[in-house]
């Protein structure tokens, strides 16, 4: 039985269902681990047929159906459904269909709601997580560039040679110079010697 005929069978069964277990059970799992869903429609009067999996392809997991064996597995006698490495994408409602053993036109359907809780150590490839990682990388790069520029400008300032031209005091020269307060009359009385006047 291929996947299309399994879906057709499920639609036919949905229109023929006389007994529906009105209770919805809840199964919880941590992201990245295995989820186990119990089929409560399987009892003494009903035998497990298949699970209707809520995903993009509306897969049927059961005997004579094609499904992702790396993701799903089941037990024929108990009807348990195993989902390997569960993620939040697998959250939703799953329907376990069982057939009455005496009257084959009666079916029992039990619905299980799977709630997947995120694990701090398990990151999924979601848009928000990817965006957060990208922003963190950009922030680290910007901070690294800012620190690099700050360090290099400080080193340039420390290694720059001292320009002493601005630090030398300027001396003003004038033609009428006085040597100090006590020498004002000295230059008038002083007469330079000639060599022939020397003894």
CSV table of C-alpha atoms in Angstrom, one decimal:
chain,number,residue,atom,x,y,z
A,1,UNK,CA,0.0,0.0,0.0
A,2,UNK,CA,1.6,3.3,-1.0
A,3,UNK,CA,1.3,6.7,0.7
A,4,UNK,CA,-1.6,7.9,-1.5
A,5,UNK,CA,-3.7,4.9,-0.8
A,6,UNK,CA,-3.0,5.2,2.9
A,7,UNK,CA,-4.2,8.8,2.9
A,8,UNK,CA,-7.3,7.7,0.9
A,9,UNK,CA,-7.9,4.9,3.5
A,10,UNK,CA,-7.6,7.4,6.3
A,11,UNK,CA,-10.1,9.7,4.6
A,12,UNK,CA,-12.5,6.8,4.1
A,13,UNK,CA,-12.0,5.7,7.7
A,14,UNK,CA,-12.7,9.3,8.9
A,15,UNK,CA,-16.0,9.2,7.2
A,16,UNK,CA,-16.9,5.8,8.6
A,17,UNK,CA,-15.8,6.4,12.2
A,18,UNK,CA,-18.6,5.4,14.6
A,19,UNK,CA,-16.5,5.4,17.8
A,20,UNK,CA,-14.2,8.4,18.5
A,21,UNK,CA,-12.4,8.6,21.7
A,22,UNK,CA,-13.2,12.2,22.6
A,23,UNK,CA,-10.3,12.6,25.0
A,24,UNK,CA,-7.1,14.1,23.8
A,25,UNK,CA,-4.0,13.2,25.7
A,26,UNK,CA,-0.9,15.3,26.0
A,27,UNK,CA,2.7,14.1,25.5
A,28,UNK,CA,5.6,16.3,26.4
A,29,UNK,CA,9.2,15.9,25.1
A,30,UNK,CA,12.4,17.9,25.2
A,31,UNK,CA,13.8,19.1,21.9
A,32,UNK,CA,16.6,16.9,20.6
A,33,UNK,CA,15.4,13.8,22.4
A,34,UNK,CA,13.0,10.9,21.6
A,35,UNK,CA,9.2,11.5,22.0
A,36,UNK,CA,7.0,8.5,22.7
A,37,UNK,CA,3.2,8.8,21.9
A,38,UNK,CA,0.9,6.2,23.4
A,39,UNK,CA,-2.0,4.9,21.3
A,40,UNK,CA,-5.0,4.8,23.7
A,41,UNK,CA,-7.4,3.7,20.9
A,42,UNK,CA,-5.7,0.3,20.9
A,43,UNK,CA,-7.5,-1.9,23.5
A,44,UNK,CA,-9.0,-5.4,23.8
A,45,UNK,CA,-11.7,-4.7,21.2
A,46,UNK,CA,-9.5,-2.6,18.8
A,47,UNK,CA,-6.2,-3.3,17.0
A,48,UNK,CA,-3.7,-0.7,16.0
A,49,UNK,CA,-3.8,0.3,12.3
A,50,UNK,CA,-1.7,3.4,11.8
A,51,UNK,CA,-0.7,6.9,13.0
A,52,UNK,CA,-1.6,10.0,11.0
A,53,UNK,CA,1.4,12.2,11.4
A,54,UNK,CA,0.9,16.0,11.2
A,55,UNK,CA,3.7,17.3,9.0
A,56,UNK,CA,4.0,18.9,5.6
A,57,UNK,CA,3.3,15.6,3.8
A,58,UNK,CA,0.5,14.3,6.2
A,59,UNK,CA,2.4,11.0,6.5
A,60,UNK,CA,0.8,7.8,7.6
A,61,UNK,CA,3.0,5.7,9.9
A,62,UNK,CA,2.1,2.1,10.1
A,63,UNK,CA,2.3,-1.2,8.3
A,64,UNK,CA,2.4,-1.1,4.5
A,65,UNK,CA,3.0,2.7,4.4
A,66,UNK,CA,6.1,4.7,3.4
A,67,UNK,CA,7.4,7.1,6.0
A,68,UNK,CA,10.7,8.5,7.1
A,69,UNK,CA,12.2,5.6,9.1
A,70,UNK,CA,15.0,7.8,10.4
A,71,UNK,CA,12.4,10.1,12.0
A,72,UNK,CA,9.5,7.8,13.0
A,73,UNK,CA,9.0,4.2,14.2
A,74,UNK,CA,6.1,2.4,15.8
A,75,UNK,CA,5.2,-0.8,17.7
A,76,UNK,CA,2.6,-3.0,16.0
A,77,UNK,CA,1.2,-4.6,19.2
A,78,UNK,CA,1.0,-1.5,21.4
A,79,UNK,CA,0.7,1.2,18.8
A,80,UNK,CA,3.3,3.4,20.4
A,81,UNK,CA,4.8,6.0,18.0
A,82,UNK,CA,8.5,7.0,18.5
A,83,UNK,CA,9.8,10.2,17.0
A,84,UNK,CA,13.6,10.5,17.0
A,85,UNK,CA,15.3,13.8,17.7
A,86,UNK,CA,12.1,15.7,18.1
A,87,UNK,CA,12.0,19.4,17.4
A,88,UNK,CA,9.4,22.1,17.8
A,89,UNK,CA,8.4,21.5,14.1
A,90,UNK,CA,6.9,18.2,15.3
A,91,UNK,CA,4.6,19.9,17.8
A,92,UNK,CA,0.9,19.4,17.1
A,93,UNK,CA,-1.8,16.7,17.0
A,94,UNK,CA,-1.3,13.1,16.1
A,95,UNK,CA,-4.1,10.6,15.5
A,96,UNK,CA,-3.9,6.9,16.3
A,97,UNK,CA,-6.4,4.8,14.4
A,98,UNK,CA,-7.4,1.3,15.5
A,99,UNK,CA,-9.9,-1.0,14.0
A,100,UNK,CA,-12.6,-3.0,15.8
A,101,UNK,CA,-11.8,-6.7,15.8
A,102,UNK,CA,-15.4,-7.9,15.4
A,103,UNK,CA,-16.9,-5.2,13.2
A,104,UNK,CA,-14.3,-4.0,10.7
A,105,UNK,CA,-16.4,-0.9,9.8
A,106,UNK,CA,-15.9,0.5,13.3
A,107,UNK,CA,-12.8,2.4,14.2
A,108,UNK,CA,-11.4,4.0,17.3
A,109,UNK,CA,-9.4,7.2,16.9
A,110,UNK,CA,-7.4,8.7,19.7
A,111,UNK,CA,-5.7,12.1,19.4
A,112,UNK,CA,-2.4,12.9,21.1
A,113,UNK,CA,-1.1,16.5,21.3
A,114,UNK,CA,2.7,16.6,21.3
A,115,UNK,CA,4.3,19.6,23.1
A,116,UNK,CA,8.0,20.0,22.5
A,117,UNK,CA,9.9,22.1,25.0
A,118,UNK,CA,13.1,23.8,24.0
A,119,UNK,CA,16.3,22.6,25.6
A,120,UNK,CA,18.9,25.2,26.4
A,121,UNK,CA,21.6,23.1,24.9
A,122,UNK,CA,19.7,22.2,21.7
A,123,UNK,CA,19.4,25.0,19.2
A,124,UNK,CA,17.2,24.6,16.2
A,125,UNK,CA,17.7,26.3,12.9
A,126,UNK,CA,15.0,28.9,13.3
A,127,UNK,CA,15.0,32.4,11.9
A,128,UNK,CA,15.2,34.1,15.3
A,129,UNK,CA,18.2,32.0,16.4
A,130,UNK,CA,20.0,32.6,13.2
A,131,UNK,CA,19.3,36.3,13.4
A,132,UNK,CA,20.5,36.4,17.0
A,133,UNK,CA,23.7,34.6,16.1
A,134,UNK,CA,24.3,37.0,13.2
A,135,UNK,CA,23.8,40.0,15.4
A,136,UNK,CA,26.2,38.7,18.0
A,137,UNK,CA,28.9,38.1,15.4
A,138,UNK,CA,28.4,41.6,14.0
A,139,UNK,CA,28.6,43.1,17.5
A,140,UNK,CA,31.8,41.2,18.3
A,141,UNK,CA,33.4,42.4,15.0
A,142,UNK,CA,32.4,46.1,15.6
A,143,UNK,CA,33.7,46.0,19.2
A,144,UNK,CA,36.9,44.4,18.0
A,145,UNK,CA,37.4,47.1,15.4
A,146,UNK,CA,36.7,49.8,17.9
A,147,UNK,CA,39.2,48.4,20.4
A,148,UNK,CA,41.8,48.0,17.7
A,149,UNK,CA,41.5,51.6,16.6
A,150,UNK,CA,41.6,52.9,20.1
A,151,UNK,CA,44.8,50.9,20.9
A,152,UNK,CA,46.6,51.9,17.7
A,153,UNK,CA,45.8,55.7,18.1
A,154,UNK,CA,47.1,55.6,21.7
A,155,UNK,CA,50.3,53.8,20.6
A,156,UNK,CA,50.8,56.4,17.9
A,157,UNK,CA,50.5,59.2,20.4
A,158,UNK,CA,52.9,57.6,22.7
A,159,UNK,CA,55.5,56.8,20.0
A,160,UNK,CA,55.3,60.2,18.3
A,161,UNK,CA,58.7,62.1,18.7
A,162,UNK,CA,58.5,65.1,21.0
A,163,UNK,CA,58.4,68.3,19.0
A,164,UNK,CA,60.6,70.6,21.1
A,165,UNK,CA,60.1,73.6,18.8
A,166,UNK,CA,56.8,74.5,20.6
A,167,UNK,CA,58.3,74.0,24.1
A,168,UNK,CA,61.5,76.3,23.7
A,169,UNK,CA,60.9,79.7,25.3
A,170,UNK,CA,61.2,82.6,22.8
A,171,UNK,CA,63.8,85.2,23.5
A,172,UNK,CA,63.2,88.7,22.2
A,173,UNK,CA,66.2,90.6,21.1
A,174,UNK,CA,66.2,94.4,20.9
A,175,UNK,CA,68.8,97.0,19.9
A,176,UNK,CA,68.5,99.0,23.1
A,177,UNK,CA,69.4,96.4,25.5
A,178,UNK,CA,70.1,96.8,29.2
A,179,UNK,CA,72.1,94.2,31.0
A,180,UNK,CA,70.4,94.6,34.2
A,181,UNK,CA,69.6,97.2,36.9
A,182,UNK,CA,73.1,97.7,38.1
A,183,UNK,CA,74.9,98.1,34.7
A,184,UNK,CA,73.1,101.0,33.2
A,185,UNK,CA,76.1,103.4,33.5
A,186,UNK,CA,78.8,100.8,32.8
A,187,UNK,CA,78.5,100.8,29.1
A,188,UNK,CA,79.0,104.6,29.0
A,189,UNK,CA,82.2,104.6,30.9
A,190,UNK,CA,83.7,101.6,29.4
A,191,UNK,CA,86.1,102.1,26.5
A,192,UNK,CA,87.5,99.1,24.7
A,193,UNK,CA,91.2,98.6,24.6
A,194,UNK,CA,93.3,98.6,21.5
A,195,UNK,CA,96.2,96.2,21.1
A,196,UNK,CA,98.8,98.9,21.0
A,197,UNK,CA,97.7,100.2,24.4
A,198,UNK,CA,98.4,97.0,26.1
A,199,UNK,CA,101.6,96.9,28.2
